């Protein structure tokens, strides 16, 4: 393939309800979409960077800047263009995994569309449907939380994840267990809000039979997670700390996590995400597919990844309507708690032109 140009497009996507986590409250997604145009086909990638560097050091304006200034020009000058070559071509630049992931995904999409092959087929999907969970934000009150969880269970979600922080942890978990029973698959996500000094407090979650606690400690505190794992009964799952297959292997061998949240948009793309899956599978560590409030474009690829054999737990792969009133693609809809894995060429979905035009705030064309 030969690169003709790359479009950077910003779209404003209001969320159906505010999403509060220990790092902040999101009311809308300011999404950066990357569209690559090649001599063969065009392809799309969604950058998962958020507006502010609170979940990660990356943020959307920085992603756009590094793409236009460094990543796109370097890729344009590379001797060979295909999905597998992108990581190596960009490896001279440190970090910026969310920007790199979006560009790699767009190139892979273009390549697979030309070849008539789906993301699922390319990555090694073994399922046509994937089981889905939902991530439930911090609420102002327990009754409000119970209403939200009730609604999601009624829609068919197979697993509930509660966002927690100091002051909103044991009580909401207890309330959900008391109201909905012990059979609900339940887990919590702290987004780094605790320290090792909170170990005794976190052990108070042990009686509730949680599937896992996600990222209680700092991103760079893998050793701390290993220590915490010896002090609490709930299995530890890492999200922010898992930046690559190499860090996943190291975290597993240190005993820092028993489960891994694979976030393709944060680890540099779907090819690295597959390598994380492979490393975890080799160690017998279950994985699940995380999310970053993606539109239908990012969701399509996440669902394809979640269909790999090692993804044995329901992911944060919720239906479009959990996030947006109107998605930019045909909406993903839950059927018996599952989403269907797209099987068309590439991502298998594309933006609906009228919707896309309506939500676009800026477009920028970079000729290659
Ligand atoms: O920590 O998993 C997280 C959303 C944005 C940033 C970080 C996280 C999340 C979620 C929601 O928990 C996942 C989703 O439904 O997309
Ligand atoms: Mg998380």
XYZ file of C-alpha atoms and ligand atoms in Angstrom:
385
model
C 0.000 0.000 0.000
C 0.974 3.588 -0.533
C -0.179 6.382 1.770
C -1.966 9.253 -0.003
C -2.863 11.247 3.083
C -4.256 11.187 6.586
C -7.271 13.017 7.958
C -7.445 13.995 11.629
C -11.064 14.554 12.586
C -12.412 15.677 15.943
C -15.929 14.695 16.880
C -17.969 15.864 19.887
C -19.987 13.058 21.430
C -22.165 13.917 24.441
C -22.540 11.003 26.891
C -26.066 9.881 27.823
C -25.158 10.410 31.481
C -22.117 11.796 33.307
C -19.447 9.155 33.953
C -17.685 9.760 37.261
C -14.512 7.943 38.238
C -11.873 8.508 40.904
C -10.013 10.717 38.387
C -12.858 12.952 37.226
C -16.269 13.294 35.596
C -16.798 12.964 31.845
C -19.942 14.447 30.299
C -18.832 14.234 26.671
C -16.123 12.565 24.615
C -13.918 14.753 22.424
C -12.831 11.977 20.091
C -9.950 12.100 17.606
C -10.554 9.919 14.548
C -7.777 9.039 12.133
C -8.677 8.249 8.529
C -5.872 6.998 6.314
C -6.239 7.111 2.569
C -4.070 4.722 0.564
C -3.858 3.745 -3.089
C -5.943 0.678 -2.215
C -8.545 1.596 0.377
C -9.174 3.922 3.269
C -9.202 2.945 6.919
C -10.330 4.322 10.256
C -8.814 4.386 13.720
C -10.190 5.900 16.927
C -7.840 7.509 19.420
C -8.890 6.752 23.007
C -7.093 9.741 24.562
C -9.365 11.833 26.753
C -9.521 15.631 26.979
C -7.387 15.861 30.141
C -4.319 13.852 31.233
C -6.022 12.393 34.325
C -6.466 8.702 33.501
C -3.234 8.655 31.501
C -0.487 11.182 30.724
C -1.855 11.237 27.169
C -4.583 13.661 26.110
C -6.348 14.337 22.859
C -4.646 17.602 21.807
C -1.245 16.011 22.428
C -2.239 12.969 20.366
C -3.263 15.187 17.441
C -0.029 17.159 17.758
C 2.298 14.129 17.800
C 0.416 12.593 14.864
C 0.716 15.667 12.632
C 4.226 16.613 13.705
C 5.973 13.228 13.937
C 3.977 10.036 13.428
C 2.216 10.697 10.122
C 5.287 12.236 8.366
C 7.449 9.305 9.538
C 4.948 6.732 8.364
C 4.620 8.556 5.026
C 8.382 8.178 4.537
C 8.478 4.485 5.520
C 9.485 2.108 2.720
C 6.629 -0.303 3.356
C 3.074 0.350 4.515
C 0.970 -2.314 6.188
C -0.508 -2.794 9.649
C 2.360 -4.932 10.911
C 4.997 -2.410 9.839
C 3.499 0.593 11.661
C 4.776 -0.248 15.156
C 8.343 -0.616 13.949
C 8.185 2.477 11.741
C 7.106 4.593 14.745
C 9.317 2.919 17.339
C 11.825 5.807 17.345
C 9.266 7.940 19.163
C 8.762 7.376 22.875
C 5.315 6.853 24.342
C 2.178 8.313 22.729
C 0.652 4.850 22.560
C -2.876 6.133 22.095
C -1.865 8.167 19.046
C 0.184 5.257 17.656
C -2.699 2.837 18.232
C -5.132 5.014 16.279
C -2.762 5.293 13.308
C -1.931 1.569 13.311
C -5.614 0.657 13.512
C -6.442 2.895 10.552
C -3.652 1.346 8.446
C -4.707 -2.159 9.446
C -8.313 -1.337 8.583
C -7.304 -0.100 5.127
C -5.158 -3.178 4.543
C -7.851 -5.607 5.675
C -10.563 -3.832 3.688
C -8.472 -4.203 0.525
C -7.879 -7.860 1.317
C -11.553 -8.480 2.218
C -10.518 -9.842 5.627
C -12.090 -8.905 8.981
C -10.333 -7.699 12.143
C -11.660 -10.754 13.960
C -10.203 -13.109 11.363
C -6.869 -11.252 11.410
C -6.563 -11.242 15.213
C -7.650 -14.848 15.730
C -11.252 -14.542 16.923
C -12.911 -17.841 17.820
C -16.405 -16.550 18.710
C -19.215 -14.832 16.802
C -20.653 -13.211 19.933
C -18.916 -11.814 23.015
C -20.356 -11.578 26.545
C -20.656 -8.017 27.821
C -20.249 -6.197 31.086
C -20.867 -2.588 31.960
C -18.807 -0.057 33.903
C -20.938 1.938 36.359
C -19.682 5.330 37.496
C -19.584 6.765 41.014
C -22.986 8.207 41.936
C -24.213 10.827 44.395
C -26.095 8.229 46.436
C -26.530 4.478 46.905
C -30.213 4.494 45.772
C -29.144 6.184 42.531
C -26.481 3.505 42.023
C -28.964 0.694 42.660
C -31.337 2.192 40.059
C -28.522 2.326 37.509
C -27.406 -1.258 38.201
C -31.029 -2.444 38.093
C -31.438 -0.882 34.649
C -28.256 -2.479 33.285
C -29.164 -5.923 34.639
C -32.627 -5.558 33.065
C -30.932 -4.808 29.718
C -29.049 -8.092 30.053
C -25.507 -7.110 31.039
C -23.706 -10.195 32.319
C -21.264 -8.443 34.652
C -21.270 -5.226 36.639
C -18.175 -3.150 37.359
C -18.449 -0.446 39.993
C -16.071 2.487 39.960
C -14.762 3.038 43.488
C -12.701 5.580 45.433
C -12.059 6.192 49.128
C -15.472 6.937 50.634
C -17.328 5.016 47.881
C -16.261 1.386 48.090
C -17.491 -1.049 50.771
C -20.969 0.516 51.125
C -21.941 0.516 47.431
C -20.568 -3.027 47.012
C -22.542 -4.214 50.040
C -25.702 -2.492 48.768
C -25.413 -4.074 45.297
C -24.841 -7.530 46.813
C -27.783 -7.135 49.218
C -30.156 -5.974 46.499
C -29.109 -8.188 43.560
C -27.619 -11.234 45.291
C -24.382 -13.182 45.180
C -24.838 -14.600 41.675
C -24.238 -11.275 39.892
C -20.728 -11.157 38.469
C -19.380 -8.080 40.239
C -16.023 -6.306 40.175
C -14.631 -2.897 41.116
C -12.226 -0.410 39.512
C -10.277 2.104 41.617
C -8.265 3.825 38.868
C -5.227 4.166 41.194
C -7.150 5.880 44.036
C -5.591 3.904 46.938
C -2.211 3.323 48.559
C -0.711 0.269 50.223
C -1.715 1.859 53.537
C -5.339 1.148 52.539
C -4.731 -2.623 52.411
C -6.737 -3.364 55.575
C -9.607 -1.250 54.336
C -9.572 -2.957 50.919
C -9.604 -6.362 52.665
C -13.115 -5.397 53.841
C -14.212 -6.115 50.251
C -13.143 -9.768 50.653
C -16.499 -11.079 51.981
C -18.372 -9.885 48.867
C -16.971 -12.435 46.423
C -15.802 -9.920 43.834
C -14.333 -11.224 40.575
C -11.489 -8.735 40.911
C -10.330 -5.309 42.008
C -8.899 -3.302 39.135
C -5.862 -1.046 39.551
C -6.088 -0.039 43.222
C -2.576 1.508 43.301
C -0.453 3.807 41.135
C 0.307 2.932 37.546
C 4.033 2.544 38.290
C 3.551 0.599 41.525
C 3.658 -2.967 40.247
C 5.637 -4.112 43.299
C 3.011 -2.525 45.550
C 0.291 -4.526 43.805
C 2.285 -7.719 44.410
C 2.465 -6.847 48.098
C -1.242 -5.956 48.221
C -2.095 -9.273 46.548
C -0.639 -11.025 49.603
C -2.793 -8.897 51.943
C -6.276 -9.097 50.410
C -8.450 -11.954 49.145
C -9.952 -10.250 46.081
C -7.906 -11.051 42.938
C -6.009 -8.060 41.567
C -6.450 -7.016 37.929
C -4.203 -4.402 36.353
C -5.296 -1.815 33.783
C -3.126 1.354 33.834
C 0.052 -0.614 34.752
C -0.188 -2.905 31.714
C 1.487 -0.900 28.982
C 2.832 -3.740 26.817
C 3.227 -7.516 26.585
C 6.581 -7.086 28.337
C 5.125 -5.236 31.337
C 2.284 -7.765 31.462
C 4.769 -10.651 31.647
C 6.736 -8.860 34.374
C 3.617 -8.049 36.437
C 2.460 -11.660 36.220
C 5.809 -13.096 37.235
C 6.007 -10.692 40.206
C 2.570 -11.852 41.375
C 1.123 -8.357 40.945
C -1.991 -9.478 39.079
C -4.090 -12.592 38.592
C -6.162 -11.065 35.777
C -5.405 -8.476 33.081
C -7.588 -5.778 31.519
C -6.391 -5.483 27.907
C -6.924 -1.946 26.584
C -5.907 -1.937 22.917
C -6.188 1.823 22.524
C -3.754 2.395 25.393
C -1.095 -0.255 24.709
C -0.243 0.867 21.168
C -2.896 -1.032 19.235
C -4.560 -4.349 18.526
C -1.361 -6.185 17.570
C 0.262 -5.432 20.941
C -3.084 -6.207 22.605
C -2.981 -9.637 20.966
C 0.574 -10.159 22.244
C -0.638 -9.320 25.770
C -3.419 -11.864 25.303
C -0.859 -14.452 24.175
C 1.492 -13.805 27.119
C -1.394 -14.030 29.590
C -2.738 -17.205 27.970
C 0.723 -18.786 28.231
C 0.680 -18.024 31.978
C -2.918 -19.161 32.472
C -3.952 -15.597 33.346
C -7.524 -14.702 32.240
C -7.981 -11.444 30.328
C -10.918 -9.239 29.416
C -11.287 -6.354 27.014
C -11.353 -2.906 28.573
C -12.872 0.174 27.030
C -12.434 3.930 26.904
C -15.995 4.988 26.062
C -15.311 4.327 22.374
C -17.655 5.123 19.507
C -18.804 2.297 17.242
C -15.493 2.453 15.352
C -13.290 1.614 18.334
C -15.968 -0.701 19.697
C -15.956 -2.820 16.512
C -12.268 -3.599 16.940
C -12.602 -4.148 20.700
C -15.369 -6.677 20.125
C -13.213 -8.504 17.552
C -10.341 -8.673 20.061
C -12.689 -9.858 22.838
C -13.531 -12.868 20.639
C -10.009 -14.334 21.111
C -9.884 -17.542 23.170
C -8.122 -16.096 26.250
C -10.839 -13.473 26.806
C -12.707 -15.614 29.302
C -14.343 -12.806 31.309
C -17.017 -10.346 30.071
C -15.427 -7.064 28.972
C -16.297 -3.364 29.153
C -17.739 -3.821 25.675
C -21.151 -2.298 26.257
C -23.807 -1.418 23.686
C -23.686 1.962 21.916
C -26.696 3.260 23.861
C -24.870 2.889 27.190
C -22.669 5.769 26.019
C -24.328 7.762 23.226
C -27.800 8.632 22.053
C -26.551 8.501 18.474
C -23.396 6.549 17.623
C -21.362 7.470 14.542
C -21.743 3.917 13.160
C -24.738 1.608 13.113
C -25.264 1.086 16.840
C -23.970 -1.987 18.639
C -26.928 -3.608 20.361
C -27.014 -6.128 23.175
C -28.653 -9.494 22.492
C -28.887 -11.786 25.507
C -26.007 -9.903 27.073
C -23.764 -10.309 24.014
C -22.514 -8.174 21.126
C -22.032 -9.656 17.685
C -18.475 -9.667 16.337
C -18.448 -7.780 13.021
C -17.360 -10.045 10.156
C -17.203 -7.617 7.232
C -13.870 -6.460 5.755
C -11.641 -4.471 8.143
C -13.502 -3.104 11.158
C -16.728 -4.226 9.497
C -18.343 -0.885 10.310
C -17.906 2.648 8.983
C -19.107 6.069 10.107
C -22.568 7.103 8.871
C -21.755 10.184 6.744
C -24.654 12.389 7.950
C -24.041 11.626 11.629
C -20.315 12.096 11.200
C -20.800 15.480 9.540
C -23.113 16.579 12.331
C -20.745 15.759 15.204
C -17.488 16.853 13.543
C -15.894 19.938 15.075
C -12.589 20.117 13.124
C -10.958 18.258 10.267
C -7.376 18.490 9.137
C -5.871 16.874 6.036
C -2.227 15.849 5.964
C -0.969 15.101 2.436
C 1.677 12.385 2.247
O -10.453 2.478 33.906
O -11.489 1.111 32.699
C -11.235 2.273 32.999
C -13.389 4.633 30.897
C -12.467 5.626 30.625
C -11.199 5.534 31.128
C -10.834 4.461 31.924
C -11.755 3.450 32.210
C -13.050 3.566 31.706
C -14.117 2.619 32.018
C -15.280 2.507 31.055
O -14.167 1.957 33.044
C -15.072 1.422 30.071
C -16.064 1.489 28.928
O -17.221 1.143 29.132
O -15.655 1.885 27.820
Mg -9.800 0.545 34.575
